[in-house]
Amino acid sequence: MVNVQGPWSPLIGRLSLGAIPDNPIIAGAFLFSAVLGVVILGYLTFGHKWGYLWREWLTTVDHKKIGVMYILIGLVMLFRGFIDAVMMRTQQVLADGPHSPGFLGAAHGYLLPYHFDQIYSAHGTIMILFAATPILVGLMNIIVPLQIGARDMAFPYLNALGLWLTAVGAALIMLSLFLGDFSHAGWVGLTPLTEMAYSPGVGVDYWIWAIQIASVGTTLGAANLIATIIKMRAPGMTWSRLPIFTWTSLSTNIIALTSFPVLGVALGLLGADRYFGTHFFTAGLGGNLMLYADLFWIWGHPEVYFVILPAFGMMSEIIPTFAEKPLFGYATMVAASFAIAGVSWSVWLHHFFTMGAGPSVNTFFSIATMIVGIPTGVKVFNWAFTVYHGRSRFETPMLWAVGALFMLLLGGLTGMMLAMPPINYSVHNSVFVVAHFHTMLMVVIYGIMGAVAYWFPKVFGFKLDEPLGKRFFWFFTAGTIMVFIPMYTSGFMGMTRRLDYIANPALLPFEIAEEIGIGLYVVSVYYFVRQLFVSVRDRASHRVGADAWGSARTLEWLTPSPVPFYNYAVTPRVHARDELVWRREQGLEAATAAHYEDILMPKNTPVPLVIGAFAMTLGFGLVWRIWWLTDASFLGIILTVIARSFVRDTDYVVRAGEVRKIEQGLRGNTPGTGGDGTQGGVGVWRPQESGS
Amino acid sequence: MATPSGGMDVAADGLWEAHYHHDAIATRTLGFWLYMLSDAMIFAGLFAAYGVLSHHYNAAGGPTLHTLVQPLSAYGETLAVFASVLAYGGAMVALKNHSRTGVLFGLGAAFILGAVFLGLELRDFAQLFQAGIYPQDSGYLSAFFALVMTHGLHMVFGLLWMAVLFVQVATQGFTDKTVYRLLNLKLFWHFQAILWVLIFTFVDMRGVL
Amino acid sequence: MQARRYDTIARRVGYLARSLVPLSLLFLSGCSAHGLSRQFLLFRPAGPLSAADLRFTILDVAVMLGIIIPTAVMTTYFLLRYRKTRASAAYDPHWSHSNLIEIVVWTIPVLTVALLGYESYKGTYAVNPYDPRMIKTAAPGRAPLAVDVITTDWQWLFIYPQQHIAIANKLVIPRGTPVVFRMTSATVVNDFFIPNLSGMIDVMPGMRTKQVLVADKTGQYKGYSANFSGSGFSWMGFRTHVVSRSGFTRWAQAMEKSPRHLDYAQFNVFAKPTTNTDGKTYAFSQVHARLFDQVIKGVLAGKVYTTRLPPPGAA
Ligand code: HEA
Ligand code: HEA
Ligand code: CUA
Ligand SMILES: [Cu+2]
């Protein structure tokens, strides 16, 4: 083991009272979380909700509930990442020019450099790995089995395990706020800055283990989703009928399955350097720090396509629904998704064109990068031709989808600039790059917001409030424009990224504009929260039938909303690519099965949660170097897995009679049948005698 | 495309498929192949790291391949792995014949041979440490030990799995669960053997030649 | 009702926010006479390298806008023309395929990427620091000036091996003369960048990278590290003075009188982690001829300039 600076004891490792930061900002954050925690615990205890929570959520293996929990984690982390963004922007607007004021002990602005560096590192890590990724995984979890007419996923237990490992990663990052510190070396973990010599604290260790544990979860989830799509399709759901979101989920999870292990290697070797004193990425003694850049970006670049492909899939579902027309160019859409996924493997070097590789290498990766623009462009054109001769309605999901499309154009334009080495040499590591990738990641966020609004009624049985949703959209969009357009401009002024202090006072107008954008974002978050609140409060009047939008096209809209735990009472037979449209045109939209069968479902189990708990103590022990804890946790995981493998009856049967009762109950309470009976111009689903 | 397919029987009972079941063992096996794909990527990463870190300057003046490799021992390890895989194959044949004792016998033999492999490998490590050769000495040694030890760790887990499965087959016989586990462990065990061959050719052989 | 009113308000705010952006740009162009336009460092090249970078930027943006703008216009037009509330528009609920469109849709990006790829190839070779054709044609026959660059946490050291002098956090070069840089870092990775003069190149510990540039105009230019390197990173700037050739000779002669000397031992003292908050410069004479190589050798042998707990700048 390498020697660590500061005290270490066998019992508590590097922990000491000094590990608790005495910073007023963190104290405030701690107070906020503590109050929130107390309120939640109090509610659970006095509302007698523990049993419900345990039975219905913590031990569940239902892919929909797991998906919902993924999304909740993602939203909480999105909020945390947003607070980080607010802090960064506020620091930069305050710390511009040598005469800018200083507060809280900082020479300029209110954050010390080391604190600011942790914030952007946490922001990037959180936003990509703990906000975007979980929300997307959650949405895929919920929607893909429904879209292919499956009753469950291929590996429901594995799925729950993936969730809890992701939760552990998120929890470790949150813990780093209050105990110790977080990495200061960016979300990419620049070597050799992350080596012990330059990052002697526990920050980098938090970063390593949070990602490492969560990415095991993501990899497992990817294997599960791929197996589900390949093996669990309903009869008639041929490859040429697979909904496009399922296609993109497949391509994206192939990326995840093959690229996350490489990240695991990169972090594992970095961990070896930090824990055992090996020399993989050190500057001296035969290490090679560029190897880290390669390994990281071999994952890192595919990862950005991992997050954008599902967003493309969401846009490809939303746009046809609200244009009331089939997706243009289905086959090329599929081909384009796989082309993007395939090429994404051969472009990673564009993240370090400036590392001095020869011009032939740079040219190769430059052209490979540009090639990604071809299938992406095809997608854009296909969306445009989907609305051509359509009947577009601009409900919130459509607004987000269209917004995403325009963001993609801007992000693509700037991406194509970065892909050209002579341009890259002058804007690499500048805020121009920051603006590029936020524009692109906004495509993801827009896709997510659209998808949440779009599929929310499917999962919960009622729609989100439209007017508030629109307000959320417009303020969010205004914020995005105000923050990131000026950032492109300051990039041309030579402003580099990751600055806690900006030497050039001429940048102030841009910083101020961006701060106004942050204000608009704050308003948008208010509307988002209010939208959730109002929609839940008024859910009775927002109830919907199976086809919430009246013009939906794919299979998932066939089963009642909210979806019963077994998804489909009887497995549907698929006849067309847009099955619901096919049935609608045949007048069979409302037909239900004549009789029901017994259903075999997996039992709930606490095992994934238990493994998650051990993973948490394992991560904690590793960060603080408490070896007895790590050993015990590791042993605990192995023993749990072995014990679980001896459990034989893991399934239970839902009797046909019970299925019938549930179905009748669900279909009976469908509202919207009163009043005008139409929504979005298309007749809503009406209850009907089964089998008629 | 939303157009109805012509001539389709649209009677309501064509809309649903009762008694629709998925083949659980095939799904499990596919899942395991997918896991192995991701595991292969881990080794791809380690091999790449080894390749990058095996220039002479990565040894930082310390020992290189020639001093590390004990060809005889590596040869013995190779034999042990192959014999273990062969024994496991015997268990698979017994599975086809529904012979529980045959499976147990094959598993036991495979376990022992796998343990022999690990024993030999551990002896190699001990000798290296005794000679004062540690992973901390240079980038090259770090990469060498990381690659070989990761494989060794996989072998340890394979053996653990084999032991558990031995108990399960002995007590539960051939159920859905034990059968697909036997099949998956077969994949895993072969996979480790293939990896060992790769290590043998790209690390040990290169050291000898 | 209420909701609808809010909706309009929200939309108006959205419009306002969007119009603020061009407005702020207008405001900038108004100031350009007073020097703000000079702040767009990337648009004001003072040497052939950065001029080439700018040329390729303009080319790439022009070509890409040639596609992006029509696409945006077309999409907007389709969305508005074929909206639900406009009942008179054509509606074709089954149309989802057209061979002609698909061919066009693939061909346009393929051709564009072919064009841009070719330009990228040309550009990458043109500004390649290891084969500086640009420099050769820009300053033919001039003997180049060698400068060795060493970064520390968090300062720049520029060594002039031919003159045996060195200066920290300030770079002085003669106009019209090719300057050949060799760079290495004593600690972590930095990135050498003078926006008006040259693109970026990483400065890495234990390794040697190169850059070559020619300055066309005398003046002062900002230079800084573009790759995050720790707490002192934001202050890790240096001023580049491009002077006349005779001015450079005079400066070098003055430097030789500087009382501070620099060998490897003294370098190790200089390289202790320091945040250069006030932009101090230090002049050295009698610089050890092989200092640059010694630093690389030291790093390769495992020398680190360790950060202490708590890290600098922490509370
Ligand atoms: C998906 C990824 C993602 C997303 C969405 C964002 C979103 C934002 N980012 Fe982020 N950012 C990164 C990924 C992301 N970022 C990465 C990878 C880096 C690089 C880090 C590094 O350098 O290493 C970075 C760096 C980065 C910087 C550092 C720049 C620098 O280096 O100098 C800045 C500074 O302004 C910034 C700003 C913002 C802003 C203003 C937003 C806004 O768009 C935020 C908008 C979000 C909201 C408005 C939140 C809405 C919230 C809800 C709807 C949830 C509400 C829920 C509950 C209440 C439960 N980002
Ligand atoms: C979702 C995320 C996402 C997506 C989709 C993309 C997409 C692309 N990115 Fe981006 N990128 C990031 C996220 C993303 N990126 C992040 C996070 C970073 C920095 C990380 C860090 O350093 O912290 C980054 C950094 C980054 C760099 C390195 C910058 C640097 O550090 O120096 C480069 C360079 O080539 C690049 C290029 C591209 C290109 C060419 C695309 C292409 O895929 C874009 C393709 C799209 C189009 C081109 C538009 C639509 C097409 C048409 C309308 C047809 C016409 C087009 C043509 C003819 C080409 N990106
Ligand atoms: Cu050193 Cu690239
Ligand atoms: Cu990339």
Short mmCIF file of C-alpha atoms and ligand atoms in Angstrom, two decimals, chain A residues 301 304 347 350-351, ligand 4:
data_model
loop_
_atom_site.label_atom_id
_atom_site.label_comp_id
_atom_site.label_asym_id
_atom_site.label_seq_id
_atom_site.Cartn_x
_atom_site.Cartn_y
_atom_site.Cartn_z
CA HIS A 301 -16.78 9.40 -26.62
CA VAL A 304 -21.87 10.80 -25.37
CA VAL A 347 -13.29 8.85 -33.08
CA HIS A 350 -10.64 14.02 -31.33
CA HIS A 351 -10.69 14.87 -27.61
CU CU D 4 -16.21 12.98 -28.68
#
